[in-house]
PDB file as gemmi writes it, atoms N, CA and C in Angstrom:
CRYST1    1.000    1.000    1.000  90.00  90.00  90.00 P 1                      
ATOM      1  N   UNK A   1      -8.008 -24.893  -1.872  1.00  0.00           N  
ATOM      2  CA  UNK A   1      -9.265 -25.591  -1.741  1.00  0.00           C  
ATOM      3  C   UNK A   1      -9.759 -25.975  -3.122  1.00  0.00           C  
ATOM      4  N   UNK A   2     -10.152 -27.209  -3.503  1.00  0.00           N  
ATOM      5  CA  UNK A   2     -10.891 -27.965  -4.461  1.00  0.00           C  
ATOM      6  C   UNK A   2      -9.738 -27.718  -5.888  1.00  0.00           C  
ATOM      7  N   UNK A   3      -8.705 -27.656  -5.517  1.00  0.00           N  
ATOM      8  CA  UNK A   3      -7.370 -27.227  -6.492  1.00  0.00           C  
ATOM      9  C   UNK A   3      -7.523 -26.414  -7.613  1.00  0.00           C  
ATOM     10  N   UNK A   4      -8.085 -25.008  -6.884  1.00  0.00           N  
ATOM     11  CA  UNK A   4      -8.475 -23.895  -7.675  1.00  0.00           C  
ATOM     12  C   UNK A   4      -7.194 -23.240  -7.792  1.00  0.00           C  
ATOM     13  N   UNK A   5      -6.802 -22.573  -8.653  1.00  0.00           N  
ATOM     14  CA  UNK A   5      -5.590 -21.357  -8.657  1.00  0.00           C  
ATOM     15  C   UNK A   5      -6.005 -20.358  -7.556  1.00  0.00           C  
ATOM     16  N   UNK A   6      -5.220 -19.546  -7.220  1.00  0.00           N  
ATOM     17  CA  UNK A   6      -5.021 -18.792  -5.886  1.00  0.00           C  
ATOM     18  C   UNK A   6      -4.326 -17.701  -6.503  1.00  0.00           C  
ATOM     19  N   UNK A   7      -5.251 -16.609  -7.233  1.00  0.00           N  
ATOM     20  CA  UNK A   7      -4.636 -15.467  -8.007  1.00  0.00           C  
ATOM     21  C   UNK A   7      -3.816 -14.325  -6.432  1.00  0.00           C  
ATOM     22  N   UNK A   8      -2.830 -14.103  -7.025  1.00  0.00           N  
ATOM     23  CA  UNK A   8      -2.280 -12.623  -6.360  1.00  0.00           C  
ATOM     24  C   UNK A   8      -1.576 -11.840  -6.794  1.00  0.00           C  
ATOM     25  N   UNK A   9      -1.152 -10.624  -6.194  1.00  0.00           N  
ATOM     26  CA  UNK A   9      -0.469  -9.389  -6.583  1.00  0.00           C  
ATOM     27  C   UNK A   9       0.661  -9.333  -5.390  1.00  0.00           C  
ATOM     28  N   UNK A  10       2.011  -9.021  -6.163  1.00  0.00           N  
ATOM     29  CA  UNK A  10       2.658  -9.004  -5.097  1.00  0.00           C  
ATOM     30  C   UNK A  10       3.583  -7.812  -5.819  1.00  0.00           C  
ATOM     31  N   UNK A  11       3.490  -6.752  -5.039  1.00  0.00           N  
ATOM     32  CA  UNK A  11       4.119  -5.194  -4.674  1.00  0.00           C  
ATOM     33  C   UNK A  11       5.365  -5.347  -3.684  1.00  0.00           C  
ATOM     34  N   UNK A  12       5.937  -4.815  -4.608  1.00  0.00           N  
ATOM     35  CA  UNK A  12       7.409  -4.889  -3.971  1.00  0.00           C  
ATOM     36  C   UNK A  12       8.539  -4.745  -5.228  1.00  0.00           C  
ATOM     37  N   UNK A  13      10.011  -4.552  -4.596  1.00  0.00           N  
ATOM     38  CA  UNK A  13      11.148  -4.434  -5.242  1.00  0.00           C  
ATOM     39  C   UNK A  13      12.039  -4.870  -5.550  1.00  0.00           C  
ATOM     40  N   UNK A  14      11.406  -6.441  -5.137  1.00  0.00           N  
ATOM     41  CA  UNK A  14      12.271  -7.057  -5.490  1.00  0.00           C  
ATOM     42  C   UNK A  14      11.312  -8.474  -5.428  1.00  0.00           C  
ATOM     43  N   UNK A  15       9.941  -8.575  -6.426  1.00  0.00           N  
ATOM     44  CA  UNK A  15       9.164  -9.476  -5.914  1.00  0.00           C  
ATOM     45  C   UNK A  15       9.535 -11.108  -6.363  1.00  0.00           C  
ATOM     46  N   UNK A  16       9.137 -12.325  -5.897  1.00  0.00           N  
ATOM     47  CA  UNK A  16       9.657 -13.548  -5.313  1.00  0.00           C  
ATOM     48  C   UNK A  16      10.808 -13.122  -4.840  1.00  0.00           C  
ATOM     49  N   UNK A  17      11.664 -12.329  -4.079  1.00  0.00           N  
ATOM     50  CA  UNK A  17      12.615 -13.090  -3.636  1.00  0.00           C  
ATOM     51  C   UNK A  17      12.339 -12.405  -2.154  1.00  0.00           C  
ATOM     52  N   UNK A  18      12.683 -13.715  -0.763  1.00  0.00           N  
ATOM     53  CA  UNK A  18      12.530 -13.468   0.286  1.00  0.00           C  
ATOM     54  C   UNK A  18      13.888 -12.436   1.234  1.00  0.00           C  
ATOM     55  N   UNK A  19      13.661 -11.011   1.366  1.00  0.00           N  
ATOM     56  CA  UNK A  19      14.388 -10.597   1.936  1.00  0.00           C  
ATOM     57  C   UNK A  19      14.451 -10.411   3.449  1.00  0.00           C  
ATOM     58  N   UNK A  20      15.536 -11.095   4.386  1.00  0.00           N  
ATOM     59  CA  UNK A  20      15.183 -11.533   5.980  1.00  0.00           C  
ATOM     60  C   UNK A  20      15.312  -9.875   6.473  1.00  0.00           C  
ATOM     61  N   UNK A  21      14.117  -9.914   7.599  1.00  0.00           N  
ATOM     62  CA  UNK A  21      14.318  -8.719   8.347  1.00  0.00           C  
ATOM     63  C   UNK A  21      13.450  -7.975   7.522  1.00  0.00           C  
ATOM     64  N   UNK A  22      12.908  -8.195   5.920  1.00  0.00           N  
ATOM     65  CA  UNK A  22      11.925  -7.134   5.477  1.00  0.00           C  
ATOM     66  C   UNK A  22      10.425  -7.858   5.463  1.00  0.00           C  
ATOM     67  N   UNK A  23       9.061  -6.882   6.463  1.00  0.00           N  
ATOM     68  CA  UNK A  23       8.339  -7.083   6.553  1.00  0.00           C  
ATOM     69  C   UNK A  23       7.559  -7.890   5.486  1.00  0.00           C  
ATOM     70  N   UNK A  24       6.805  -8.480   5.480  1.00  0.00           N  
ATOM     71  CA  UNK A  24       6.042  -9.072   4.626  1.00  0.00           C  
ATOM     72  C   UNK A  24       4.388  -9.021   5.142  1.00  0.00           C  
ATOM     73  N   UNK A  25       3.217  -8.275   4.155  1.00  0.00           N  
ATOM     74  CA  UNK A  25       2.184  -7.977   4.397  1.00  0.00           C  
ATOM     75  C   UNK A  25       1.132  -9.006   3.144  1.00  0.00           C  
ATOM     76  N   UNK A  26       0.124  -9.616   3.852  1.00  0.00           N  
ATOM     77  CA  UNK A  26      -0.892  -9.955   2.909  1.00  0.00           C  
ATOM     78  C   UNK A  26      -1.996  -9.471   3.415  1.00  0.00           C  
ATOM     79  N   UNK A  27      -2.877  -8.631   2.362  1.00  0.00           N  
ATOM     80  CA  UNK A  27      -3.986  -8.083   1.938  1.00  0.00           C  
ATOM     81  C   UNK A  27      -5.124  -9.105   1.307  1.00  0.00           C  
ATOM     82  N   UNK A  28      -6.172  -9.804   2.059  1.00  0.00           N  
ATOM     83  CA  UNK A  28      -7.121 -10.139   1.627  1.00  0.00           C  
ATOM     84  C   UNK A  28      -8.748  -9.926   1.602  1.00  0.00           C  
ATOM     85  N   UNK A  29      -8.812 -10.157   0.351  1.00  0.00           N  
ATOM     86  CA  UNK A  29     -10.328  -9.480  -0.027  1.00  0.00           C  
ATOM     87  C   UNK A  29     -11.394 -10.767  -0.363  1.00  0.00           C  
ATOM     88  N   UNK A  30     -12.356 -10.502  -0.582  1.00  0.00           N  
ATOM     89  CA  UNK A  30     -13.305 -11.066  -1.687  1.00  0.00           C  
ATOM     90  C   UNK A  30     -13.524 -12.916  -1.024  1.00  0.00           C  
ATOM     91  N   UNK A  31     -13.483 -12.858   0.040  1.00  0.00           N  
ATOM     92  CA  UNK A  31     -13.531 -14.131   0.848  1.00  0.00           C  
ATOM     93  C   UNK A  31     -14.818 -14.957   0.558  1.00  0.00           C  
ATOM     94  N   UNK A  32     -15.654 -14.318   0.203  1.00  0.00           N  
ATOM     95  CA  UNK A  32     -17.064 -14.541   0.064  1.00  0.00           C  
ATOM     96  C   UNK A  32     -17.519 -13.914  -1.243  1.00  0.00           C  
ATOM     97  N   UNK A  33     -17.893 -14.387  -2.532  1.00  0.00           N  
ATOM     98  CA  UNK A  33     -17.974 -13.906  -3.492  1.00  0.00           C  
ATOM     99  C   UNK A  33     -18.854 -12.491  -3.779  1.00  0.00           C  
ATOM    100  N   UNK A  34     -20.269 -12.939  -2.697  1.00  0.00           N  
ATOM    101  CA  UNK A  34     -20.825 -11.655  -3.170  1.00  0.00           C  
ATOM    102  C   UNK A  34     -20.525 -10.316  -1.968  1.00  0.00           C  
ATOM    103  N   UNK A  35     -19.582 -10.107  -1.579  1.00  0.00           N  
ATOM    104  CA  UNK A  35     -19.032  -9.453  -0.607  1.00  0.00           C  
ATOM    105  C   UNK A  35     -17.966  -8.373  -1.934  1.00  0.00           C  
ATOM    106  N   UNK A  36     -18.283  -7.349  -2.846  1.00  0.00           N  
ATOM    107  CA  UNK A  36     -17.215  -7.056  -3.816  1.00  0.00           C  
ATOM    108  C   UNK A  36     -16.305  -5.806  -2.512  1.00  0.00           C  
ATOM    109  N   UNK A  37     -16.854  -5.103  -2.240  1.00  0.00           N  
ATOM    110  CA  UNK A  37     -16.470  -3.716  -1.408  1.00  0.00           C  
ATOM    111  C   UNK A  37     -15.149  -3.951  -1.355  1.00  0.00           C  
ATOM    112  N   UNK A  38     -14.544  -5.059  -0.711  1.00  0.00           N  
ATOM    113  CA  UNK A  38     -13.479  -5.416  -0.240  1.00  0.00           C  
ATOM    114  C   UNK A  38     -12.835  -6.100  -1.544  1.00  0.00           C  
ATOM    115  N   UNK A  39     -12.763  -6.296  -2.351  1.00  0.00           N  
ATOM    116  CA  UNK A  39     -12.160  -6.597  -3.784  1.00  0.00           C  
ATOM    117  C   UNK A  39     -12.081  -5.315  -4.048  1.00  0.00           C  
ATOM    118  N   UNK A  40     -12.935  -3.986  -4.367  1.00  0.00           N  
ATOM    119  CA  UNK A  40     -12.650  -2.853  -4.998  1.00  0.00           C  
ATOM    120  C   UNK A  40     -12.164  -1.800  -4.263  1.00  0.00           C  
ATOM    121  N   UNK A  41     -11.982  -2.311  -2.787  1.00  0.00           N  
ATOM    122  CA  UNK A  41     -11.018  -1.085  -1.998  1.00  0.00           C  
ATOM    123  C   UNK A  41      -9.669  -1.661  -2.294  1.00  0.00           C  
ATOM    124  N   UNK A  42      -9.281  -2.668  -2.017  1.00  0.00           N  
ATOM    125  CA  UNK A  42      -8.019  -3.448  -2.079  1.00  0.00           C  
ATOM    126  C   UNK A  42      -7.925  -3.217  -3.946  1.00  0.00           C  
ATOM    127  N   UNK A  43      -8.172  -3.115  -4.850  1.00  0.00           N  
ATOM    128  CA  UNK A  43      -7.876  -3.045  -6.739  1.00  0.00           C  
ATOM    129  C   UNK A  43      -7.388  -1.441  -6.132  1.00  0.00           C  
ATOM    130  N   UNK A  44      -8.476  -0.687  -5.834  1.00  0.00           N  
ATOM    131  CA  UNK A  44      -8.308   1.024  -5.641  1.00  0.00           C  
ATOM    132  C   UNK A  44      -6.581   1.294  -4.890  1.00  0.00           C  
ATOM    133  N   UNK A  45      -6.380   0.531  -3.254  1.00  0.00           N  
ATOM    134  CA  UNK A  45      -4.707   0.441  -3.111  1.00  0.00           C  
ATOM    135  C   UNK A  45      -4.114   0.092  -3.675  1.00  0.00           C  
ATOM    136  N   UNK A  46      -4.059  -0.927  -4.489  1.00  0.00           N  
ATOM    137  CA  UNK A  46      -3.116  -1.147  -5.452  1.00  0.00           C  
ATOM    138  C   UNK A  46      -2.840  -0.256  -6.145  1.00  0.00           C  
ATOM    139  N   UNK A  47      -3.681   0.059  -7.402  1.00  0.00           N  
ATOM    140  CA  UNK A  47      -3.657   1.015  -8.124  1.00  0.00           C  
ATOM    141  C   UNK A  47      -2.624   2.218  -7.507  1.00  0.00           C  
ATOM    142  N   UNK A  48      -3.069   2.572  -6.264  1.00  0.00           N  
ATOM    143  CA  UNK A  48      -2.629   3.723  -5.342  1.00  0.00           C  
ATOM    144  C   UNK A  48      -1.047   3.899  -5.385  1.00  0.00           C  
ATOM    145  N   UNK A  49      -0.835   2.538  -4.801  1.00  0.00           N  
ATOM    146  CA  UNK A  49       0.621   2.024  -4.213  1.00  0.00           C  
ATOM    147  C   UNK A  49       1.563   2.114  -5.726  1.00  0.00           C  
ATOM    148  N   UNK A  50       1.029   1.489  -7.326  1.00  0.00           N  
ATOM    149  CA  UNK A  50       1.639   1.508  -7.838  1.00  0.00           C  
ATOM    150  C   UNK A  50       1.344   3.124  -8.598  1.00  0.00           C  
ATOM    151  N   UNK A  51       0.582   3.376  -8.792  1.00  0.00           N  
ATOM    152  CA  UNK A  51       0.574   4.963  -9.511  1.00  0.00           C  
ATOM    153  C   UNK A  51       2.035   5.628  -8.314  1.00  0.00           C  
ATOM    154  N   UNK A  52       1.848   5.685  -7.193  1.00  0.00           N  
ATOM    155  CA  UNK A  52       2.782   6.926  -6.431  1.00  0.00           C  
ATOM    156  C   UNK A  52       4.117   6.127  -6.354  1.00  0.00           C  
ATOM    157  N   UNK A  53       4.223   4.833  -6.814  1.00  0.00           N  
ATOM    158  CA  UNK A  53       5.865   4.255  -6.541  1.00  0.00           C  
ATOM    159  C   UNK A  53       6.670   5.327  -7.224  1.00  0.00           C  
ATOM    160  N   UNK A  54       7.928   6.057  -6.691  1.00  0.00           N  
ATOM    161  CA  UNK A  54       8.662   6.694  -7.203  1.00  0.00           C  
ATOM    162  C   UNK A  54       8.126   8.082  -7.733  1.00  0.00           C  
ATOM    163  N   UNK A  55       7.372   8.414  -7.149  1.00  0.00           N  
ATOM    164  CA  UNK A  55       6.343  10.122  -7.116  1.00  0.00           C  
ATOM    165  C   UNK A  55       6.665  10.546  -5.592  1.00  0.00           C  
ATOM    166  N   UNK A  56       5.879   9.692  -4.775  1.00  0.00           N  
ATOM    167  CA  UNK A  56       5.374   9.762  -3.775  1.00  0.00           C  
ATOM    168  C   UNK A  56       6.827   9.072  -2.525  1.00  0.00           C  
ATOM    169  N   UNK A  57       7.324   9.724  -2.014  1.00  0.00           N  
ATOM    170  CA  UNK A  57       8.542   9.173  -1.402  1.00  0.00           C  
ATOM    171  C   UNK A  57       8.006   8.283   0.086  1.00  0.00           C  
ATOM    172  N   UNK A  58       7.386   8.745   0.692  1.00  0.00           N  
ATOM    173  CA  UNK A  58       6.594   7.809   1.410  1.00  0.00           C  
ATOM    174  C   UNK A  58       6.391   6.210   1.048  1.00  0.00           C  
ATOM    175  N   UNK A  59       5.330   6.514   0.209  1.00  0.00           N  
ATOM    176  CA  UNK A  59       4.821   5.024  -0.847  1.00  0.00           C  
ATOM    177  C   UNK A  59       6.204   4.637  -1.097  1.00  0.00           C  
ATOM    178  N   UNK A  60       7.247   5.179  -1.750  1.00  0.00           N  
ATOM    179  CA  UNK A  60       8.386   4.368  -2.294  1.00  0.00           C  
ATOM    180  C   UNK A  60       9.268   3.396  -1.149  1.00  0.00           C  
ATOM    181  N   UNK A  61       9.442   4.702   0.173  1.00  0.00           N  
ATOM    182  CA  UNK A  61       9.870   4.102   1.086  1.00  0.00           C  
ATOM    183  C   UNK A  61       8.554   2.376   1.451  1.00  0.00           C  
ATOM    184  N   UNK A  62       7.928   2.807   1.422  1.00  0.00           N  
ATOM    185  CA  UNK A  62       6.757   1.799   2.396  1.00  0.00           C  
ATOM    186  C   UNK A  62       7.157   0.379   1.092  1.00  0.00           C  
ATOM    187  N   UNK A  63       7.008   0.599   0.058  1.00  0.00           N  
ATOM    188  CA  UNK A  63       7.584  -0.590  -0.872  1.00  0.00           C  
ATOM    189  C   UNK A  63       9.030  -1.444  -1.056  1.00  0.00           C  
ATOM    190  N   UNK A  64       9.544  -0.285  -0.670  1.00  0.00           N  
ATOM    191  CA  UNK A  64      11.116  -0.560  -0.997  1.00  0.00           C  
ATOM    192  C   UNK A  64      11.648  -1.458   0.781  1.00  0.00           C  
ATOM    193  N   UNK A  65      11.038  -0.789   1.530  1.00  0.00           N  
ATOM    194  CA  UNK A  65      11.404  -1.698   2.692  1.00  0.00           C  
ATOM    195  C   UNK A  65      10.213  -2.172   3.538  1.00  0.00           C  
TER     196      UNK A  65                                                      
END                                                                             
């Protein structure tokens, strides 16, 4: 819309490349500017997802496939 950039984060193990048969999830926040809650729960998972990659075998699994 109005040919703004379209910032994102993309988590994963292998990110741009499309692997068939592996899920693909988008997470969106902040739809409405003064709405933050949902910008700082979604920064807080991130954070989450990448702190426990390779700690946390769960999280690793949930990334890796």
């Amino acid at each position: 819309v109005e040919n703004l950039d379209l910032w994102v984060i993309i988590i994963s193990d292998q990110p741009l490349i499309h692997e068939a048969g592996e899920p693909e999830v988008r997470y969106v926040a902040n739809i409405h500017g003064d709405e933050s809650v949902g910008r700082e729960c979604l920064i807080l998972f991130i954070e989450y997802l990448c702190l426990n990659y390779g700690k946390n075998d769960y999280i690793t699994k949930l990334i890796d496939n």
